[in-house]
mmCIF file of C-alpha atoms and ligand atoms in Angstrom:
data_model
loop_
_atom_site.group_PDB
_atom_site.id
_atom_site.type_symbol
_atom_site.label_atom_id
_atom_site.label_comp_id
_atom_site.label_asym_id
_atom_site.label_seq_id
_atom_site.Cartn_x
_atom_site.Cartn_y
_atom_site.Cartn_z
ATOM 1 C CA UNK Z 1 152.405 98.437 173.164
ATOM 2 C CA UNK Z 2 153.135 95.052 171.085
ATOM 3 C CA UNK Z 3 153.008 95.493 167.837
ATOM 4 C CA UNK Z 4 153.085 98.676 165.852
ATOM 5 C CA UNK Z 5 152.533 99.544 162.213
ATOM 6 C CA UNK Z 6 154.286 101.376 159.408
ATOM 7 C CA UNK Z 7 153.477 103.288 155.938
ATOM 8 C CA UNK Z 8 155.058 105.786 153.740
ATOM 9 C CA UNK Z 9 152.125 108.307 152.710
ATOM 10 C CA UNK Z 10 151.509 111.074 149.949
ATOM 11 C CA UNK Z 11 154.930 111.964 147.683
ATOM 12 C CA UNK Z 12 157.836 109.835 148.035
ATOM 13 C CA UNK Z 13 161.019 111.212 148.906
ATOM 14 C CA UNK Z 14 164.723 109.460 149.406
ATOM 15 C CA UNK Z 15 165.351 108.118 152.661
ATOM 16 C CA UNK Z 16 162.421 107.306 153.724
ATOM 17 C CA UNK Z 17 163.799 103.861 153.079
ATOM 18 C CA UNK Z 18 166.363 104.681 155.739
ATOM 19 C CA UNK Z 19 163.355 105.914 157.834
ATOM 20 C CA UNK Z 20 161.303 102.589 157.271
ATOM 21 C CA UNK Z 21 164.578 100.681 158.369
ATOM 22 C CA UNK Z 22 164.885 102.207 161.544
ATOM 23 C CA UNK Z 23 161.242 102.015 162.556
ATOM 24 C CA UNK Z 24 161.684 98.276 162.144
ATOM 25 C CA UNK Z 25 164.853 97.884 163.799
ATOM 26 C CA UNK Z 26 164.157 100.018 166.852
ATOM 27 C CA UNK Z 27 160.801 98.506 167.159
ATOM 28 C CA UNK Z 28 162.402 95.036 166.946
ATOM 29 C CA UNK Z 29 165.428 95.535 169.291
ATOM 30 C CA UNK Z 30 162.571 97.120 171.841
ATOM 31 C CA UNK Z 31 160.857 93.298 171.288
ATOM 32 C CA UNK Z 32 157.947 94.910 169.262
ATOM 33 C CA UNK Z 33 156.375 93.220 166.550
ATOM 34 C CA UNK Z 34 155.702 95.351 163.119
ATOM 35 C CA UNK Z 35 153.680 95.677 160.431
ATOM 36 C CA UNK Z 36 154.994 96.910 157.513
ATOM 37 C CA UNK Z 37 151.526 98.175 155.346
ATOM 38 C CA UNK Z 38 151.819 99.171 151.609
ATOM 39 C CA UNK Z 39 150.597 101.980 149.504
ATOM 40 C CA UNK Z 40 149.831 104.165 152.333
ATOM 41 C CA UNK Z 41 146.403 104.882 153.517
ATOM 42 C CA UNK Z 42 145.132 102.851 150.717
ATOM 43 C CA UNK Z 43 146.966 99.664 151.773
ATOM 44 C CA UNK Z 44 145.962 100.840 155.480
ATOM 45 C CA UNK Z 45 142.156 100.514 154.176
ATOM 46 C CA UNK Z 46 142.452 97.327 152.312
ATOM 47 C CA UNK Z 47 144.325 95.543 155.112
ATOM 48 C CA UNK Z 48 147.600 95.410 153.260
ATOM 49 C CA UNK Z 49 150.319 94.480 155.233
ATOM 50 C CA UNK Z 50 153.239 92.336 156.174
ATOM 51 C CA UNK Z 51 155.139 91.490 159.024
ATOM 52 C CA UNK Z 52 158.568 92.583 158.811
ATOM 53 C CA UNK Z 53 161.424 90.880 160.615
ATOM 54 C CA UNK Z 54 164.966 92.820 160.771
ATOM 55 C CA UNK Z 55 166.449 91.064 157.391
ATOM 56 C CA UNK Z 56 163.429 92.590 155.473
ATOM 57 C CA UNK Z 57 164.554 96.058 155.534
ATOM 58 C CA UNK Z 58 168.411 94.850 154.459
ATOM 59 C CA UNK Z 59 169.952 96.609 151.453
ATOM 60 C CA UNK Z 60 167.333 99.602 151.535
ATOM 61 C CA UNK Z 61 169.268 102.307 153.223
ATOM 62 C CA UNK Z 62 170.850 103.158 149.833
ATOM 63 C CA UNK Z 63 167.834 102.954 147.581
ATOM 64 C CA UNK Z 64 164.865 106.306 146.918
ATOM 65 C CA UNK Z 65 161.673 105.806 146.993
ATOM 66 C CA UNK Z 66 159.823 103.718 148.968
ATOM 67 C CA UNK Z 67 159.804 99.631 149.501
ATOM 68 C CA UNK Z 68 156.538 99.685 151.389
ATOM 69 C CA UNK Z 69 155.311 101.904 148.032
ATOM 70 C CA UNK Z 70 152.951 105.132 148.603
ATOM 71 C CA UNK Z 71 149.737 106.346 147.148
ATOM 72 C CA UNK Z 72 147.233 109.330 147.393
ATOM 73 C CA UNK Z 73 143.981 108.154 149.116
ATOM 74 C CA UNK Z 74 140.950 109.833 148.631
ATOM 75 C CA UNK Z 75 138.762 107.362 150.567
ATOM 76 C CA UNK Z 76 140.488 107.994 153.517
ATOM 77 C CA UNK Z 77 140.043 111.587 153.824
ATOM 78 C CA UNK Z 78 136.446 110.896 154.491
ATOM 79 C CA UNK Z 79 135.656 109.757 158.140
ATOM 80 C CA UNK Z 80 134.375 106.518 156.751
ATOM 81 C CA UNK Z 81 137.561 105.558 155.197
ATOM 82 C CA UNK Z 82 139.312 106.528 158.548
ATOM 83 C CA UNK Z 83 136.859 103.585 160.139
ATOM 84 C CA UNK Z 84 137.653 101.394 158.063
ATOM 85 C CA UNK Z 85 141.689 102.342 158.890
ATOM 86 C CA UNK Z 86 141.179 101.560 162.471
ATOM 87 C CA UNK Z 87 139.045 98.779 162.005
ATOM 88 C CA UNK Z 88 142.064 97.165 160.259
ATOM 89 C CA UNK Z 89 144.288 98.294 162.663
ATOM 90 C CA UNK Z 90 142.242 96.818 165.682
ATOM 91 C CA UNK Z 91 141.910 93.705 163.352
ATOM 92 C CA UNK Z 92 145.484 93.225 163.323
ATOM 93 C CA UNK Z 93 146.418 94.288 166.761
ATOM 94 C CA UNK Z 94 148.205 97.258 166.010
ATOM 95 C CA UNK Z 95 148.440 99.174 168.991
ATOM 96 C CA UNK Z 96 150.456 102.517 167.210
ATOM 97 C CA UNK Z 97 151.065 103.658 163.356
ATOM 98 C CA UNK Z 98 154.197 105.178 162.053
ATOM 99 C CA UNK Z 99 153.367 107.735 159.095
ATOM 100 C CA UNK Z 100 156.071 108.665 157.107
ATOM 101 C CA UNK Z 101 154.974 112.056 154.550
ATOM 102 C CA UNK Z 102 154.578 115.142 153.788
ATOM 103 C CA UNK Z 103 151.556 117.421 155.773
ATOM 104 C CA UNK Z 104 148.646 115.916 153.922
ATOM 105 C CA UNK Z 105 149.754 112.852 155.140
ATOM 106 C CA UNK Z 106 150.229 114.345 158.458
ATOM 107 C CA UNK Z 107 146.344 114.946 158.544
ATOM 108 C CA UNK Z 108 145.348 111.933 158.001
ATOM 109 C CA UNK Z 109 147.310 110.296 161.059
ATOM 110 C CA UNK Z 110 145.666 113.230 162.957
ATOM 111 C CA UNK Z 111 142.489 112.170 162.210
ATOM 112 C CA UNK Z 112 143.391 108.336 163.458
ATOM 113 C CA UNK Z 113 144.765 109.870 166.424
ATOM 114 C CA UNK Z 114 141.463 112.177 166.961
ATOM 115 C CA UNK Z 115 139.593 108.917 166.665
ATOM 116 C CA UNK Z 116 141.420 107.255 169.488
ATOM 117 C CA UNK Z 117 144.467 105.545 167.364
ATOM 118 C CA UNK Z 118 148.375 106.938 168.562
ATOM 119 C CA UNK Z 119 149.928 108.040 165.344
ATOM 120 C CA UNK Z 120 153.440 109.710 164.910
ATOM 121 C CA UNK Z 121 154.448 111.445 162.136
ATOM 122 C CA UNK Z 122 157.987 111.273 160.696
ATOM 123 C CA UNK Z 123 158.415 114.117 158.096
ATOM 124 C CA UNK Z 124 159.301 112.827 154.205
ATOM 125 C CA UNK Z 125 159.049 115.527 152.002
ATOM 126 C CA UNK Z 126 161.918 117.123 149.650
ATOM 127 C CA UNK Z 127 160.134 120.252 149.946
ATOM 128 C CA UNK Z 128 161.339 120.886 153.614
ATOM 129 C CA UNK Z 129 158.022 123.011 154.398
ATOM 130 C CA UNK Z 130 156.627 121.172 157.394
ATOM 131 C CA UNK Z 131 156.452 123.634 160.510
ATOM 132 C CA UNK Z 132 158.506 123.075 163.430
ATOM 133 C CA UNK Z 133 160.966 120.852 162.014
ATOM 134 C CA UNK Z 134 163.964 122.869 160.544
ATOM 135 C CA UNK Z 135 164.845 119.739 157.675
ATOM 136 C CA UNK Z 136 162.644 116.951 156.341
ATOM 137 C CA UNK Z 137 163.985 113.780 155.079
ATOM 138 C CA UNK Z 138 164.643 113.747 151.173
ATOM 139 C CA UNK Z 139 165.604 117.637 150.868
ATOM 140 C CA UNK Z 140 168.826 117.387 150.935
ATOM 141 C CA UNK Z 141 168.817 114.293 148.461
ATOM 142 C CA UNK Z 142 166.911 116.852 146.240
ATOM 143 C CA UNK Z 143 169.001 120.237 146.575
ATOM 144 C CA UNK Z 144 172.102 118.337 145.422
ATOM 145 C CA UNK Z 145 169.906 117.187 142.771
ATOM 146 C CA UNK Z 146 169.045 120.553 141.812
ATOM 147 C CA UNK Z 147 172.595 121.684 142.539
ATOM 148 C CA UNK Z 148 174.024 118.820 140.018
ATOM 149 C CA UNK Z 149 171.516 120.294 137.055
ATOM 150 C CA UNK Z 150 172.348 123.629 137.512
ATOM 151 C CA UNK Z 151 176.195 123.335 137.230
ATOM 152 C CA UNK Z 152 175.187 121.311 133.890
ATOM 153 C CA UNK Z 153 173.240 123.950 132.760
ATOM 154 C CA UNK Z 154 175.350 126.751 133.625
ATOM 155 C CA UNK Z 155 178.019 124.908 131.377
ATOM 156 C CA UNK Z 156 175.470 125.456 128.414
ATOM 157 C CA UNK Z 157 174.566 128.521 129.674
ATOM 158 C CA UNK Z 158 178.179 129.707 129.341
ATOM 159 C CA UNK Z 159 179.096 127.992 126.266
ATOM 160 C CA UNK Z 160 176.128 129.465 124.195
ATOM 161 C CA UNK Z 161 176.090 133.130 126.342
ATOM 162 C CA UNK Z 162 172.575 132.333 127.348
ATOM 163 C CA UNK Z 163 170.233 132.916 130.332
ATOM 164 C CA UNK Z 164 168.619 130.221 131.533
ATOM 165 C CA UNK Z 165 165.536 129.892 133.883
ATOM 166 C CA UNK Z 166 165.495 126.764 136.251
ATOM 167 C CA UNK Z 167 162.047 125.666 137.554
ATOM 168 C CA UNK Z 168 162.146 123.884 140.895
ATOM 169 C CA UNK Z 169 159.828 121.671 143.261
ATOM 170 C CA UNK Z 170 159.085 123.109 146.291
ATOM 171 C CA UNK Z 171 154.879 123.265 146.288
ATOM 172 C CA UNK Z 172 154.571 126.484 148.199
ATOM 173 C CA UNK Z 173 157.834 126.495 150.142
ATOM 174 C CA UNK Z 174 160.633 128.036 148.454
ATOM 175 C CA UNK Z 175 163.234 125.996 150.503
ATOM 176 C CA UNK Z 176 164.565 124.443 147.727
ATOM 177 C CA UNK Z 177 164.840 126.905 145.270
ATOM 178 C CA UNK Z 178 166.725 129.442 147.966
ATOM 179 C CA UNK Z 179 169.352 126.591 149.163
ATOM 180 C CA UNK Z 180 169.556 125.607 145.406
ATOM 181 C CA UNK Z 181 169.828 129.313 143.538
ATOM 182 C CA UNK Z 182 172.620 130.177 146.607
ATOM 183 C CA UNK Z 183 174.661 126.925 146.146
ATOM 184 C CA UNK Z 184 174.181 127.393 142.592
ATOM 185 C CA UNK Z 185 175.791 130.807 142.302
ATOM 186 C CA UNK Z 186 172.102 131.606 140.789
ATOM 187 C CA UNK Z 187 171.307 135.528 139.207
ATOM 188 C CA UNK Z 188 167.989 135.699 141.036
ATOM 189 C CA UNK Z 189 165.864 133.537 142.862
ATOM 190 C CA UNK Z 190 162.088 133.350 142.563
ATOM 191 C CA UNK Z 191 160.562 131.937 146.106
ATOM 192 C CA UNK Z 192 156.617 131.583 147.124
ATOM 193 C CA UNK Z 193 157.773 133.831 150.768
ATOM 194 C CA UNK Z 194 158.728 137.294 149.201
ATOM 195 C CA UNK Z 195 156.816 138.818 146.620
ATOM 196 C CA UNK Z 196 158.667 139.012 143.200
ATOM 197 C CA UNK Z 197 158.941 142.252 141.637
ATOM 198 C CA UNK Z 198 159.269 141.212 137.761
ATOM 199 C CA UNK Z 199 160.061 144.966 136.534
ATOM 200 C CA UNK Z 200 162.667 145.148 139.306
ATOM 201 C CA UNK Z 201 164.311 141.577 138.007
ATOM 202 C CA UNK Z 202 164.120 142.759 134.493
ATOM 203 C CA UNK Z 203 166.120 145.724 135.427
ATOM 204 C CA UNK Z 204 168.663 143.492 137.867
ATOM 205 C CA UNK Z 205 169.190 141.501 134.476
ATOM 206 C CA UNK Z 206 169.268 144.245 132.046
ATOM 207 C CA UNK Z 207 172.327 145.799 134.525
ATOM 208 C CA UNK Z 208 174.392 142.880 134.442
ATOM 209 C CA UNK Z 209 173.590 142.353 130.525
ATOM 210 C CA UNK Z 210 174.476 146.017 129.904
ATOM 211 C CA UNK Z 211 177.866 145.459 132.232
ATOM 212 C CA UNK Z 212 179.265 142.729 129.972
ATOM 213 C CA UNK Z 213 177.584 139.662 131.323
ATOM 214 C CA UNK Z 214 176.428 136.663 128.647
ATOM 215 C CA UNK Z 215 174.065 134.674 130.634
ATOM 216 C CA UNK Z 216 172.871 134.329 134.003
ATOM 217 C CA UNK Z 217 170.676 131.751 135.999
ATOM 218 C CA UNK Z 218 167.416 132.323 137.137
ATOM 219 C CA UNK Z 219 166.005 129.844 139.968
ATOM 220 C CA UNK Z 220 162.110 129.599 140.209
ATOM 221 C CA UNK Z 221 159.794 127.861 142.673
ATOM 222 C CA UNK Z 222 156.777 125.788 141.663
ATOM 223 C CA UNK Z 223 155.220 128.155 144.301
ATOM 224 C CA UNK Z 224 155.534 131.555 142.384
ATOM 225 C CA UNK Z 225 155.001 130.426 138.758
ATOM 226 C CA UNK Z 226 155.956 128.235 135.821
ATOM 227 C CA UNK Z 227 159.503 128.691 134.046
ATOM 228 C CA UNK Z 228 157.524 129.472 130.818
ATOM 229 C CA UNK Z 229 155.050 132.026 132.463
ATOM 230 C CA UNK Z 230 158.502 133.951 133.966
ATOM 231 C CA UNK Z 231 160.106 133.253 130.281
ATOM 232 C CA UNK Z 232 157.230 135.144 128.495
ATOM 233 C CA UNK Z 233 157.047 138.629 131.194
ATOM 234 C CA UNK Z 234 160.894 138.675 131.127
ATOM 235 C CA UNK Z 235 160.504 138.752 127.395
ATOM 236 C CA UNK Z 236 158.055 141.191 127.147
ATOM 237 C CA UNK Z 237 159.364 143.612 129.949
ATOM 238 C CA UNK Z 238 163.461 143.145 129.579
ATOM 239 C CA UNK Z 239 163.312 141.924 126.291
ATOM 240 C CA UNK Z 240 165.298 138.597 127.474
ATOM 241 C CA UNK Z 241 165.078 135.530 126.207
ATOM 242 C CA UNK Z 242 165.890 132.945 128.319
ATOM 243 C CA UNK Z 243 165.692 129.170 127.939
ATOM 244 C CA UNK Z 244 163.663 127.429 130.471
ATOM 245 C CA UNK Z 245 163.987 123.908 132.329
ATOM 246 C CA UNK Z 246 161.575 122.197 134.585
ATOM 247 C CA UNK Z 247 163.713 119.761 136.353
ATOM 248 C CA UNK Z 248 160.597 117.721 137.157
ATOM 249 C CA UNK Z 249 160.352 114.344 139.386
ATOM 250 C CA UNK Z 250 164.356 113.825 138.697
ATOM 251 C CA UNK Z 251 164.085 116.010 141.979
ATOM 252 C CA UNK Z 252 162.649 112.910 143.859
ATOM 253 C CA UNK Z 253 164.277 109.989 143.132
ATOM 254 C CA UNK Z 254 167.650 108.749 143.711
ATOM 255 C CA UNK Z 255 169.852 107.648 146.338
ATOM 256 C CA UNK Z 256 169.936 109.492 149.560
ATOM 257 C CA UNK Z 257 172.580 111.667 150.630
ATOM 258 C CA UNK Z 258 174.498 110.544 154.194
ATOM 259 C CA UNK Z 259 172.735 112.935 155.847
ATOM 260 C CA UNK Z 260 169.003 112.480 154.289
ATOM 261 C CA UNK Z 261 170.235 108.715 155.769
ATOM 262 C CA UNK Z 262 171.266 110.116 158.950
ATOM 263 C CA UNK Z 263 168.212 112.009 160.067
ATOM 264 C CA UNK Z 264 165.897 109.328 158.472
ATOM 265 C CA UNK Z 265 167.472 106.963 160.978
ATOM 266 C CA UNK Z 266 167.219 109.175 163.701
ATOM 267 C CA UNK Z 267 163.392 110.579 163.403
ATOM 268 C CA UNK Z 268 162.505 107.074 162.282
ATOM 269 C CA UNK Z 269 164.011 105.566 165.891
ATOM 270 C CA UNK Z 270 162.620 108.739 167.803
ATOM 271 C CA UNK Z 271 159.300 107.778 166.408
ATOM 272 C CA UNK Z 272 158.770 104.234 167.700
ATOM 273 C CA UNK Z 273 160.492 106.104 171.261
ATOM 274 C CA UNK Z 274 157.503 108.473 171.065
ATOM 275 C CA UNK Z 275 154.801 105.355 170.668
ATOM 276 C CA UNK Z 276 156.573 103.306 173.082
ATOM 277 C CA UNK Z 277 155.971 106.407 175.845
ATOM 278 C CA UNK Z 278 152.474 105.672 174.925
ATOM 279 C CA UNK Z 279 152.013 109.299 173.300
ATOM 280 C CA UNK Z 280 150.067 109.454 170.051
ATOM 281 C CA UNK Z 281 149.686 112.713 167.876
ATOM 282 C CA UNK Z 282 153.007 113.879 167.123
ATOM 283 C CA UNK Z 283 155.519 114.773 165.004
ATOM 284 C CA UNK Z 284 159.245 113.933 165.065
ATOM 285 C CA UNK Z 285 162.156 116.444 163.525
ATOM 286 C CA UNK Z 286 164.995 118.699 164.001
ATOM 287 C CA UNK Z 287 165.474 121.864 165.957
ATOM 288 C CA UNK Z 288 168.838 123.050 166.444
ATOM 289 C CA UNK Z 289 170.569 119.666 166.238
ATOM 290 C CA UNK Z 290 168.006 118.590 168.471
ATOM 291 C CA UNK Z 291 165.583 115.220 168.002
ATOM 292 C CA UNK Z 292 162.440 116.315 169.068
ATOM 293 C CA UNK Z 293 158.791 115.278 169.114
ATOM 294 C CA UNK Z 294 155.818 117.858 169.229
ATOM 295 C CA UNK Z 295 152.442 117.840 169.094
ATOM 296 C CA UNK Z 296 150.532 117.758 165.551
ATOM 297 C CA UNK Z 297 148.616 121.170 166.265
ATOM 298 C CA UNK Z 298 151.681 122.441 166.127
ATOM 299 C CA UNK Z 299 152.168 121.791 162.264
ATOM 300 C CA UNK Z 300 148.789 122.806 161.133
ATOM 301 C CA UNK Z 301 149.090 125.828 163.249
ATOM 302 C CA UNK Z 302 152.267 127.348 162.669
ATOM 303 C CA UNK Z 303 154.270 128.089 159.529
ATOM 304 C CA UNK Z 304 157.397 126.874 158.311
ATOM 305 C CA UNK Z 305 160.303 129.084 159.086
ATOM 306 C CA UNK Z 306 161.574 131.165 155.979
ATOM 307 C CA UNK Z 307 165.138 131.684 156.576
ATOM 308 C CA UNK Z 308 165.479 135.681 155.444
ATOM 309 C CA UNK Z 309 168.913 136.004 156.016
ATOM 310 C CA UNK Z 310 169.571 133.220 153.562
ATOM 311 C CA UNK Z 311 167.570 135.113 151.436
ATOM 312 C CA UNK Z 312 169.168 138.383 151.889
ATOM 313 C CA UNK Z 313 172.644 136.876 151.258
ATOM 314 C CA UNK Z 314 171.730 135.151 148.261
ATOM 315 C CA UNK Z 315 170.893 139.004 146.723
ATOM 316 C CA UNK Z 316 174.277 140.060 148.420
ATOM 317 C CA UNK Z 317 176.378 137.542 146.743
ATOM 318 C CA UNK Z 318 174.601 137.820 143.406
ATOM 319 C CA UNK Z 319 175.021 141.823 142.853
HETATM 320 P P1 ADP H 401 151.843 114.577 151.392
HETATM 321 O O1 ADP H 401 151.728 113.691 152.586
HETATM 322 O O2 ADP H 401 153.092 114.333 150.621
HETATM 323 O O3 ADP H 401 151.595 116.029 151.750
HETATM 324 P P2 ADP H 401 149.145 114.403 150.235
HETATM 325 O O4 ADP H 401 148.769 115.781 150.588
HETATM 326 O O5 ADP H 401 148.747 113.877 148.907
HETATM 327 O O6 ADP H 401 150.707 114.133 150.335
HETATM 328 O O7 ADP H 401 148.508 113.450 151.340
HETATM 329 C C1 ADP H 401 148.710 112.039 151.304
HETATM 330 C C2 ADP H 401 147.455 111.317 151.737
HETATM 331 O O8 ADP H 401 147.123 111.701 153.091
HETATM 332 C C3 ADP H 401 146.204 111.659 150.946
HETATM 333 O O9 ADP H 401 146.092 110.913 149.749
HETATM 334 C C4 ADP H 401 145.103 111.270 151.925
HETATM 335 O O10 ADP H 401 144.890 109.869 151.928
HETATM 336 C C5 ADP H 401 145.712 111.670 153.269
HETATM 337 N N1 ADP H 401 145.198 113.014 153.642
HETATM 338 C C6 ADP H 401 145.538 114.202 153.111
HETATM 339 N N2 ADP H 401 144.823 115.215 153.654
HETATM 340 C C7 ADP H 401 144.003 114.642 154.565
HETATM 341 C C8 ADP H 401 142.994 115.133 155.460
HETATM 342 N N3 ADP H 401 142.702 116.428 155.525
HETATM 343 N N4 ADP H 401 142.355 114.245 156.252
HETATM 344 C C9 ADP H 401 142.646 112.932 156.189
HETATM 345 N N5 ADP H 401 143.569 112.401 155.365
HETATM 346 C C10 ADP H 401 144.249 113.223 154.560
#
């Protein structure tokens, strides 16, 4: 292994910066050379890339988003695009590929590996939902994100005696919205992984309301349904009238936290380890406190763990 390359795929998410860093710095202080490509599987198509020495990943630790830029690629989810990926990569003499995404983008660096290219997978995603890894990088940049909106909110909410309904990111994990709605002090808490019974909410609400309480703060998932589609059945059945906010792409940008730095460093350096060992096909992440790499099957077939004790508390503590 001589030289290796390196995107950012799919939905951006802070740190990967941090991630990109220490892919080029481990690489480098292991005497590889890299390739820094841009706009993701697009860039990987066109040929679009740099070489990146150690001073051209200075002053990015602290930034969101993602210097090498990202895209969605449609081309390449055909097997002809995917050619045309390795062709470029043989072209260049890149002998391993660093993806840094979400799952989708996971796929496509299975498909390079199936066609004989090593590909590792570092996990960027704020919606923490890729199995076998217990965080991703940019989720905790996000929840305090979230956090920071609701305890706004919950001043208006308090102010003005009203309910409010928070709609989160999350696609179809409700990660975000659980760690979020507990942290948050939240009412209820909508999430993709237990069915939501909106009669049995209504009544939960209608309780408190009929004990004395103003306003309360509903947290929703992407995953389950919109704010405004929970606004209108909590009108019709409970006859409340919450106001609703969709926090939107705020959720994704910013600086990262220390640790959404810390674990981008980490998975980013295990990466380049795995490559150097000459293994292709894997993922890097956390398990127990543990840096570990595992095989891709293992993403697409397991299922990301849904922590139901969290769950379960978050009801106890919001009686
Ligand atoms: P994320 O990586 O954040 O989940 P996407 O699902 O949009 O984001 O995937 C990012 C890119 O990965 C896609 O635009 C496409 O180029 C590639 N990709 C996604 N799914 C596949 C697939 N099944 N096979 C090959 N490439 C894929």
């Amino acid at each position: 292994m001589k030289k290796i390359g390196v995107l950012t795929s799919g939905g951006d998410s802070p740190g990967m910066n941090a991630a990109v860093r220490a892919v080029v710095r481990k690489a480098i202080y292991h005497d590889l050379e890299v390739a820094g490509i841009f706009h993701g599987y697009q860039g990987l198509i066109e040929g679009n890339m740099k070489k990146l020495e150690l001073g051209d990943v200075g002053d990015i630790i602290q930034r969101g988003g993602t210097a090498l830029y990202s895209a969605r690629c449609a081309e390449f989810k055909e097997e002809a695009g995917q050619l045309k990926a390795v062709e470029q990569l043989k072209k260049n003499n890149i002998d391993g590929l660093v993806v840094i995404g979400g799952d989708g983008s996971y796929r496509g660096a299975l498909a390079l590996t199936k066609l004989g290219f090593p590909c590792v997978g570092v996990p960027g995603t704020i919606d923490n939902d890729i199995p076998g890894t217990d965080y991703t990088i940019g989720f905790d940049t996000a929840l305090n994100t979230v956090i920071e909106s609701i305890d706004k909110i919950r001043d208006t909410a308090t102010s003005h005696d009203r309910s409010f309904i928070i709609e989160v990111m999350g696609r179809d994990a409700g990660d975000l919205a659980l760690w979020s709605g507990l942290a948050g002090g939240a009412e209820t808490i909508l999430i993709p992984e237990v069915p939501s019974d909106i009669s049995e909410i209504a009544r939960r609400l209608k309780r408190g309301k009929d004990r004395g309480k103003k306003h309360s703060i509903i947290v929703v998932a992407e995953g389950v349904m919109s704010g405004q589609a929970l606004k209108e059945q909590l009108l019709e059945k409970a006859d409340i009238d919450a106001h609703v906010s969709v926090l939107g792409h705020i959720q994704r940008g910013g600086s990262p936290t220390a640790r959404d730095r810390v674990i981008a460093s980490q998975l980013g350096a295990k990466a380049v380890e795995v490559l150097l060992n000459g293994d292709g096909g894997m993922a890097v992440g956390i398990q127990n406190r543990e840096i570990i790499a595992y095989d891709f099957e293992e993403v697409f077939n397991g299922n990301h763990k849904f922590d139901d004790r969290m769950y379960n508390l978050s009801n106890e503590l919001s009686i």
